Coordinates of C-alpha atoms and ligand atoms in Angstrom, one line a residue:
M18 CA 16.2 -56.0 -4.8
E19 CA 19.8 -54.7 -5.2
N20 CA 21.4 -58.0 -5.9
E21 CA 18.6 -59.6 -7.7
Q22 CA 19.9 -61.3 -10.9
P23 CA 17.1 -63.0 -12.8
Y24 CA 19.2 -64.4 -15.6
Q25 CA 21.5 -66.2 -13.3
E26 CA 18.7 -68.4 -12.3
I27 CA 17.6 -68.8 -15.9
S28 CA 20.9 -70.0 -17.1
Q29 CA 21.2 -72.4 -14.3
A30 CA 17.7 -73.7 -14.5
P31 CA 17.6 -77.5 -15.0
R32 CA 15.9 -77.3 -18.3
L33 CA 17.1 -80.4 -20.0
D34 CA 14.2 -81.5 -22.2
W35 CA 13.1 -78.2 -23.7
Q36 CA 16.4 -76.3 -24.1
V37 CA 16.9 -75.4 -27.8
N38 CA 19.8 -77.4 -29.3
G39 CA 23.0 -75.9 -30.8
R40 CA 21.5 -75.8 -34.2
G41 CA 18.4 -74.0 -33.0
Y42 CA 16.0 -76.9 -32.9
Y43 CA 13.3 -77.9 -30.5
G44 CA 12.8 -81.5 -31.7
D45 CA 11.8 -81.3 -35.3
F46 CA 11.1 -77.6 -35.3
G47 CA 13.1 -74.4 -35.4
G48 CA 16.4 -73.9 -37.3
A49 CA 17.4 -70.9 -39.3
F50 CA 16.2 -70.8 -42.9
I51 CA 17.4 -67.5 -44.1
P52 CA 18.8 -66.0 -47.3
E53 CA 22.6 -66.3 -47.7
M54 CA 22.9 -62.5 -47.4
L55 CA 21.4 -62.6 -43.9
H56 CA 23.9 -65.1 -42.5
P57 CA 26.4 -62.6 -41.1
N58 CA 23.7 -60.8 -39.1
V59 CA 22.1 -63.9 -37.7
E60 CA 25.5 -65.5 -37.1
E61 CA 26.7 -62.6 -35.0
L62 CA 23.5 -62.7 -32.9
R63 CA 23.8 -66.5 -32.5
N64 CA 27.4 -66.3 -31.5
R65 CA 27.0 -63.6 -28.9
Y66 CA 23.5 -63.6 -27.4
R67 CA 24.2 -66.2 -24.7
S68 CA 27.3 -64.5 -23.3
I69 CA 25.7 -61.1 -23.4
L70 CA 22.5 -62.3 -21.6
E71 CA 24.6 -64.1 -19.0
D72 CA 26.8 -61.0 -18.3
S73 CA 26.1 -59.6 -14.8
G74 CA 26.2 -56.0 -16.1
F75 CA 23.5 -56.9 -18.6
Q76 CA 21.4 -58.7 -16.0
E77 CA 21.6 -55.8 -13.7
E78 CA 20.6 -53.2 -16.3
F79 CA 17.7 -55.4 -17.6
A80 CA 16.4 -56.1 -14.1
G81 CA 16.6 -52.4 -13.2
L82 CA 14.6 -51.4 -16.3
L83 CA 12.0 -54.1 -15.8
R84 CA 11.6 -52.9 -12.2
D85 CA 11.6 -49.1 -12.7
Y86 CA 10.4 -48.6 -16.3
V87 CA 8.1 -51.6 -17.0
G88 CA 6.8 -51.7 -13.4
R89 CA 7.8 -55.3 -12.5
P90 CA 7.1 -57.6 -10.8
S91 CA 3.6 -57.6 -12.2
P92 CA 1.1 -58.6 -9.6
L93 CA -0.3 -62.1 -9.3
Y94 CA -3.9 -61.5 -8.4
E95 CA -6.2 -64.1 -6.9
A96 CA -9.5 -63.6 -8.8
R97 CA -12.0 -64.7 -6.2
R98 CA -15.2 -64.3 -8.1
L99 CA -13.7 -66.0 -11.2
S100 CA -12.5 -68.8 -8.9
E101 CA -15.9 -69.3 -7.4
K102 CA -17.4 -69.5 -10.9
Y103 CA -15.0 -72.1 -12.2
G104 CA -14.3 -74.1 -9.1
A105 CA -10.6 -73.7 -8.6
R106 CA -8.1 -71.2 -7.2
I107 CA -7.6 -68.9 -10.2
F108 CA -4.7 -66.4 -10.2
L109 CA -4.2 -63.8 -13.0
K110 CA -0.7 -62.8 -13.9
R111 CA -1.1 -59.1 -14.5
E112 CA 1.0 -58.4 -17.6
D113 CA -1.8 -55.9 -18.5
L114 CA -0.4 -53.6 -15.8
N115 CA 3.0 -53.2 -17.5
H116 CA 4.1 -50.0 -19.1
T117 CA 2.5 -49.9 -22.6
G118 CA -0.2 -52.3 -21.4
A119 CA 1.1 -55.8 -22.4
H120 CA 4.0 -58.3 -22.1
K121 CA 5.6 -57.2 -25.3
I122 CA 7.7 -54.6 -23.5
N123 CA 9.6 -57.3 -21.6
N124 CA 11.1 -58.4 -24.9
T125 CA 11.8 -55.1 -26.5
V126 CA 13.6 -53.8 -23.4
G127 CA 15.8 -56.9 -23.4
Q128 CA 16.5 -56.7 -27.1
I129 CA 17.4 -53.0 -27.1
L130 CA 20.0 -53.6 -24.4
L131 CA 21.3 -56.5 -26.5
A132 CA 21.5 -54.3 -29.6
R133 CA 23.5 -51.7 -27.7
R134 CA 26.0 -54.3 -26.6
L135 CA 26.3 -55.5 -30.2
G136 CA 27.2 -51.9 -31.1
K137 CA 24.1 -51.3 -33.1
T138 CA 22.7 -47.8 -33.5
R139 CA 19.6 -48.4 -35.6
I140 CA 16.5 -50.6 -34.9
I141 CA 14.1 -52.1 -37.3
A142 CA 10.9 -54.0 -36.6
E143 CA 7.8 -55.2 -38.4
T144 CA 4.4 -54.9 -37.0
G145 CA 0.9 -56.2 -37.8
A146 CA -1.6 -54.6 -35.4
G147 CA 1.0 -52.1 -34.2
Q148 CA 1.4 -53.4 -30.7
H149 CA 5.0 -54.7 -31.2
G150 CA 5.8 -51.6 -33.2
V151 CA 4.7 -49.4 -30.3
A152 CA 6.7 -51.5 -27.8
T153 CA 9.7 -51.1 -30.1
A154 CA 9.3 -47.4 -30.7
T155 CA 9.0 -47.0 -26.9
V156 CA 12.4 -48.5 -26.1
C157 CA 14.0 -46.7 -29.0
A158 CA 12.8 -43.4 -27.6
L159 CA 14.2 -44.5 -24.2
M160 CA 17.6 -45.3 -25.6
N161 CA 17.7 -42.6 -28.3
M162 CA 18.0 -45.1 -31.2
E163 CA 16.8 -44.6 -34.7
C164 CA 13.7 -46.7 -35.3
V165 CA 12.1 -47.9 -38.5
V166 CA 8.9 -49.9 -38.4
Y167 CA 7.6 -51.7 -41.4
M168 CA 3.8 -52.1 -41.5
G169 CA 1.5 -53.2 -44.3
A170 CA -0.5 -50.4 -45.8
V171 CA -3.8 -52.2 -45.0
D172 CA -2.8 -52.6 -41.4
M173 CA -1.8 -48.9 -41.2
A174 CA -5.3 -47.9 -42.2
R175 CA -6.9 -50.3 -39.8
Q176 CA -4.6 -49.4 -36.8
A177 CA -4.3 -45.6 -37.2
P178 CA -4.0 -44.9 -33.4
N179 CA -0.9 -47.2 -33.1
V180 CA 0.7 -45.5 -36.2
A181 CA 0.2 -42.1 -34.5
R182 CA 1.7 -43.5 -31.2
M183 CA 4.8 -44.8 -33.0
E184 CA 5.3 -41.5 -34.9
M185 CA 4.8 -39.6 -31.6
L186 CA 7.5 -41.8 -30.1
G187 CA 9.9 -40.8 -33.0
A188 CA 9.7 -43.9 -35.1
K189 CA 9.5 -43.8 -38.9
V190 CA 6.6 -46.0 -40.0
V191 CA 7.1 -47.3 -43.5
P192 CA 4.0 -48.4 -45.4
V193 CA 4.4 -51.7 -47.3
Q194 CA 2.5 -51.9 -50.5
S195 CA 3.5 -55.4 -51.7
G196 CA 1.4 -58.6 -51.6
S197 CA -1.6 -58.5 -49.3
R198 CA -0.1 -55.4 -47.6
T199 CA -0.2 -57.0 -44.2
L200 CA 2.1 -58.6 -41.6
K201 CA 4.0 -61.1 -43.8
D202 CA 4.7 -58.5 -46.4
A203 CA 6.0 -56.1 -43.7
T204 CA 8.3 -58.9 -42.5
N205 CA 9.7 -59.4 -46.0
E206 CA 10.5 -55.6 -46.1
A207 CA 12.2 -55.7 -42.7
I208 CA 14.4 -58.6 -43.8
R209 CA 15.3 -56.8 -46.9
D210 CA 16.3 -53.7 -44.8
W211 CA 18.4 -55.9 -42.5
I212 CA 20.3 -57.4 -45.5
N213 CA 21.0 -53.8 -46.7
H214 CA 22.2 -52.6 -43.3
P215 CA 24.2 -55.5 -41.8
L216 CA 26.5 -53.5 -39.7
D217 CA 24.6 -50.8 -37.8
T218 CA 21.1 -52.4 -37.5
H219 CA 19.4 -54.8 -35.1
Y220 CA 16.1 -56.4 -36.1
I221 CA 13.7 -56.7 -33.1
I222 CA 11.4 -59.6 -33.6
G223 CA 8.3 -59.5 -31.4
S224 CA 7.5 -63.1 -30.6
V225 CA 9.1 -66.5 -30.2
V226 CA 9.3 -66.9 -34.0
G227 CA 11.9 -66.2 -36.6
P228 CA 15.3 -67.9 -37.3
H229 CA 17.4 -69.2 -34.4
P230 CA 18.3 -67.6 -32.0
Y231 CA 15.2 -65.4 -31.9
P232 CA 12.8 -68.0 -30.4
D233 CA 15.2 -68.7 -27.6
L234 CA 16.2 -65.1 -27.1
V235 CA 12.6 -63.9 -26.8
A236 CA 11.6 -66.8 -24.6
R237 CA 14.4 -66.0 -22.2
F238 CA 13.4 -62.3 -22.0
Q239 CA 9.7 -63.3 -21.4
S240 CA 10.7 -66.0 -18.9
V241 CA 10.6 -63.3 -16.2
I242 CA 6.9 -64.0 -16.2
S243 CA 7.2 -67.6 -14.9
R244 CA 10.1 -66.7 -12.7
E245 CA 7.9 -64.2 -10.9
I246 CA 4.9 -66.7 -10.8
R247 CA 7.1 -69.2 -9.0
N248 CA 8.1 -66.8 -6.3
Q249 CA 4.6 -65.3 -6.0
L250 CA 2.9 -68.6 -5.7
E251 CA 5.4 -69.9 -3.2
E252 CA 4.6 -66.8 -1.1
R253 CA 0.8 -67.1 -1.5
T254 CA 0.1 -70.8 -1.5
G255 CA 3.3 -72.3 0.1
Q256 CA 4.4 -74.0 -3.0
P257 CA 5.9 -72.7 -6.3
N258 CA 4.1 -75.0 -8.8
P259 CA 0.6 -74.4 -10.0
D260 CA -1.5 -77.3 -11.3
W261 CA -2.4 -75.4 -14.5
L262 CA -0.9 -72.6 -16.6
V263 CA -3.2 -71.1 -19.3
A264 CA -2.0 -68.6 -21.9
C265 CA -3.1 -67.4 -25.3
V266 CA -0.9 -68.2 -28.3
G267 CA -0.3 -65.9 -31.3
G268 CA 3.3 -66.4 -32.1
G269 CA 3.6 -67.7 -28.5
S270 CA 5.7 -65.4 -26.5
N271 CA 3.5 -64.7 -23.5
A272 CA 2.8 -68.4 -23.3
A273 CA 6.5 -69.3 -23.6
G274 CA 7.3 -66.9 -20.8
T275 CA 4.5 -68.3 -18.7
F276 CA 5.5 -71.9 -19.3
Y277 CA 9.3 -71.4 -19.3
H278 CA 10.4 -72.4 -15.7
Y279 CA 7.8 -75.2 -15.6
L280 CA 8.6 -76.9 -18.9
D281 CA 10.4 -79.7 -17.1
I282 CA 8.0 -80.1 -14.3
P283 CA 5.4 -82.6 -15.6
S284 CA 2.9 -82.1 -12.8
V285 CA 2.3 -78.6 -14.1
K286 CA -0.3 -78.9 -16.9
L287 CA 0.3 -76.4 -19.7
V288 CA -2.5 -75.1 -21.9
G289 CA -2.1 -72.8 -24.9
V290 CA -5.2 -71.2 -26.5
E291 CA -5.3 -70.3 -30.2
A292 CA -7.8 -68.2 -32.1
A293 CA -10.6 -70.2 -33.7
G294 CA -11.9 -67.0 -35.3
K295 CA -15.3 -67.7 -36.8
G296 CA -14.8 -71.4 -36.2
I297 CA -11.8 -73.7 -36.6
H298 CA -12.8 -75.0 -40.1
S299 CA -14.7 -71.9 -41.2
G300 CA -11.8 -70.7 -43.4
A301 CA -11.5 -67.7 -41.0
S302 CA -9.3 -68.8 -38.1
A303 CA -5.7 -68.9 -36.8
A304 CA -5.8 -72.4 -35.3
S305 CA -2.3 -73.4 -36.3
T306 CA -2.0 -76.6 -34.3
V307 CA -5.2 -78.0 -35.8
L308 CA -4.9 -76.7 -39.4
G309 CA -1.1 -76.3 -39.7
R310 CA 1.4 -78.7 -41.3
P311 CA 5.2 -78.4 -41.0
G312 CA 6.5 -75.6 -43.2
I313 CA 8.8 -72.7 -43.1
I314 CA 7.8 -69.2 -42.1
H315 CA 9.9 -66.2 -41.0
G316 CA 13.0 -68.4 -41.1
S317 CA 12.0 -71.4 -39.0
R318 CA 10.4 -74.7 -39.5
T319 CA 7.2 -74.9 -37.6
L320 CA 3.5 -75.7 -37.8
L321 CA 2.0 -73.4 -40.5
M322 CA -1.4 -72.9 -42.0
Q323 CA -0.8 -73.4 -45.8
T324 CA -2.5 -74.5 -49.0
P325 CA -1.8 -78.0 -50.4
D326 CA 1.0 -76.4 -52.6
G327 CA 2.6 -74.7 -49.7
Q328 CA 1.2 -71.1 -50.0
I329 CA 0.7 -69.5 -46.6
T330 CA -3.0 -69.2 -45.7
E331 CA -4.3 -65.8 -44.7
P332 CA -5.2 -66.1 -40.9
Y333 CA -8.1 -64.5 -39.2
S334 CA -9.0 -63.6 -35.7
I335 CA -11.0 -60.8 -34.1
S336 CA -7.8 -60.1 -32.0
A337 CA -5.0 -58.7 -34.0
G338 CA -2.3 -60.3 -31.8
L339 CA -3.5 -63.8 -32.5
D340 CA -3.9 -63.3 -36.2
Y341 CA -0.8 -65.2 -37.2
P342 CA -0.6 -68.3 -39.5
G343 CA 2.0 -70.2 -37.5
I344 CA 3.2 -70.8 -34.0
G345 CA 6.8 -70.5 -32.6
P346 CA 8.8 -73.7 -33.0
L347 CA 8.9 -74.3 -29.2
H348 CA 5.1 -74.5 -29.2
A349 CA 5.1 -76.8 -32.3
A350 CA 7.4 -79.2 -30.3
L351 CA 5.3 -78.9 -27.1
F352 CA 2.3 -79.7 -29.2
Q353 CA 3.8 -82.6 -31.0
S354 CA 5.2 -84.2 -27.8
G355 CA 2.0 -83.7 -25.9
R356 CA 3.8 -81.7 -23.2
A357 CA 1.4 -78.9 -23.7
T358 CA -2.3 -79.0 -24.8
Y359 CA -3.6 -76.5 -27.3
L360 CA -7.2 -75.4 -27.3
Q361 CA -9.1 -73.0 -29.6
A362 CA -11.5 -70.2 -28.7
T363 CA -13.8 -68.5 -31.2
D364 CA -14.3 -64.7 -31.5
A365 CA -17.6 -65.0 -29.8
E366 CA -16.2 -67.1 -26.9
A367 CA -13.4 -64.6 -26.4
L368 CA -15.9 -61.6 -26.4
E369 CA -18.1 -63.4 -23.9
A370 CA -15.1 -64.1 -21.6
A371 CA -13.9 -60.5 -21.8
F372 CA -17.3 -59.2 -20.7
E373 CA -17.4 -61.8 -18.0
L374 CA -14.0 -60.8 -16.5
T375 CA -14.9 -57.2 -16.7
R376 CA -18.1 -57.8 -14.7
L377 CA -16.7 -60.3 -12.3
E378 CA -13.4 -58.7 -11.4
G379 CA -13.4 -55.1 -12.8
I380 CA -10.7 -55.9 -15.2
I381 CA -11.1 -55.2 -18.9
P382 CA -8.7 -57.6 -20.6
A383 CA -7.3 -57.4 -24.1
L384 CA -9.0 -59.7 -26.7
E385 CA -6.0 -62.0 -26.8
P386 CA -6.0 -63.2 -23.2
A387 CA -9.8 -63.2 -23.3
H388 CA -9.2 -66.3 -25.5
A389 CA -7.3 -68.0 -22.7
L390 CA -10.1 -67.0 -20.2
A391 CA -12.7 -68.4 -22.5
K392 CA -11.3 -72.0 -22.1
L393 CA -11.6 -72.1 -18.3
K394 CA -15.1 -73.6 -18.8
S395 CA -13.6 -76.4 -20.9
L396 CA -11.1 -77.5 -18.3
S397 CA -12.1 -79.7 -15.4
F398 CA -10.5 -78.5 -12.2
H399 CA -10.5 -80.0 -8.7
P400 CA -11.6 -77.3 -6.2
D401 CA -8.2 -77.1 -4.5
E402 CA -6.2 -76.8 -7.7
V403 CA -4.2 -73.7 -8.5
V404 CA -4.6 -72.2 -11.9
V405 CA -2.6 -69.3 -13.3
V406 CA -3.9 -67.5 -16.4
C407 CA -1.5 -65.0 -18.1
L408 CA -3.4 -61.8 -18.6
S409 CA -1.1 -60.7 -21.4
G410 CA -2.6 -57.2 -22.0
R411 CA -5.2 -54.7 -21.2
G412 CA -8.4 -54.0 -23.2
D413 CA -8.0 -50.3 -24.0
K414 CA -6.9 -51.0 -27.5
D415 CA -9.9 -53.2 -28.1
L416 CA -12.6 -50.9 -26.7
E417 CA -14.0 -50.1 -30.1
T418 CA -14.5 -53.9 -30.8
Y419 CA -16.1 -54.3 -27.4
I420 CA -18.5 -51.4 -27.9
R421 CA -19.5 -52.8 -31.3
N422 CA -20.2 -56.2 -29.7
L423 CA -21.8 -55.3 -26.4
P424 CA -24.1 -58.0 -25.0
E425 CA -27.8 -57.1 -25.7
K426 CA -28.5 -56.3 -22.1
L427 CA -25.8 -53.7 -21.9
K428 CA -26.8 -52.2 -25.2
T429 CA -30.4 -51.6 -24.1
E430 CA -29.2 -50.1 -20.8
S431 CA -27.0 -47.6 -22.6
K432 CA -29.8 -46.7 -24.9
S433 CA -32.2 -46.1 -22.0
P434 CA -34.1 -42.8 -22.0
G435 CA -33.2 -40.0 -19.7
K436 CA -29.8 -39.4 -21.3
P437 CA -29.4 -36.3 -23.5
Ligands
PLP27 C1 0.8 -59.5 -29.3 C2 0.0 -60.0 -28.2 C3 -0.3 -61.3 -28.0 C4 0.2 -62.4 -28.9 O1 1.6 -62.6 -29.0 P1 2.3 -63.8 -28.3 O2 3.7 -63.7 -28.9 O3 1.6 -65.1 -28.7 O4 2.3 -63.6 -26.8 C5 -1.0 -61.7 -26.9 N1 -1.6 -60.8 -26.0 C6 -1.4 -59.5 -26.2 C7 -2.0 -58.5 -25.3 C8 -0.6 -59.0 -27.3 O5 -0.4 -57.7 -27.5

């Protein structure tokens, strides 16, 4: 473990087709569409992130925290009963076992180390459901950094436990009262804050979205997922490449991390799963590859759900982490080129898959990766094929939703007489 240097491998990986170009584009998507006043902050980050990430001192510190604080490598678990049901060798990449319960911590640990090397003392973030806010507040406590999290007032009311967690961790949670008082309004406030604090503040973005270099930066931090999958599969099956990789897509960071080292290996089939909410065309979904058109959101050009005159459409999903009206520019390019396939799972399908995994394997997944699990039945596998599903987070945060939606059989059982 001592001389393990994950980023060395990343920087030397033969990623020719899918490397972001110098202007921050993946094909037609990406770039940095930002207000003039934000240029100095984004320029500094763009000019310095590669050399900081490739520095051996940085790599050592990052690898050490991923190991001792996050608990990596996360297990690659061969789910035998699930495999039997779907007729392939199915492995689950257990990001749910990370500290704080999801993959988001991989990115926030990386970004706070980057912020320190940039000489920043103050961290800002925006959050929708609060998951990214909690992951950010966590690393700020760890590094003794001031932390301000912008959150829509509506979201704060809906996600009170996460607000309490962030405050307990020492973050200041600022309610945003403008617009629809949800994620996109919180993002606007965070950008305004950054413009006003260009010298001492780093803005931690939580997915592979935002202006260049954020999509690339976050993908590199999350790429530890596919780096581990490669080693673990080699050990378990004798070869490092699976036949299929399946991951849910909100902004797309856990999927980007799962795909990263396989992007240029065409024999590995990549499947991203978006939220179809109450149905793709119901008016209540977040199926950005089906409903989206090219547009600009959070500073990059990507596929975006919008009205004919370019207003961003309010997205919907039962899972807060997938409730986003766009996808990261890397995914837009993977979709457009056909390198990856994007499927959609409804709320009901995700719930069913979550209950199924719980009963088959004794693992309660978060609602987000339950969308990925829900599409196993739509893919046709050969029995000897190897499938890896990224289990991006655990279900504790979704327990209330699960209890409200218990399958009828479970409901009757729990109502059975004999209990006080
Ligand atoms: C936030 C979240 C997601 C969605 O974010 P991506 O950037 O698309 O990975 C998925 N799963 C879990 C558990 C999350 O918390």
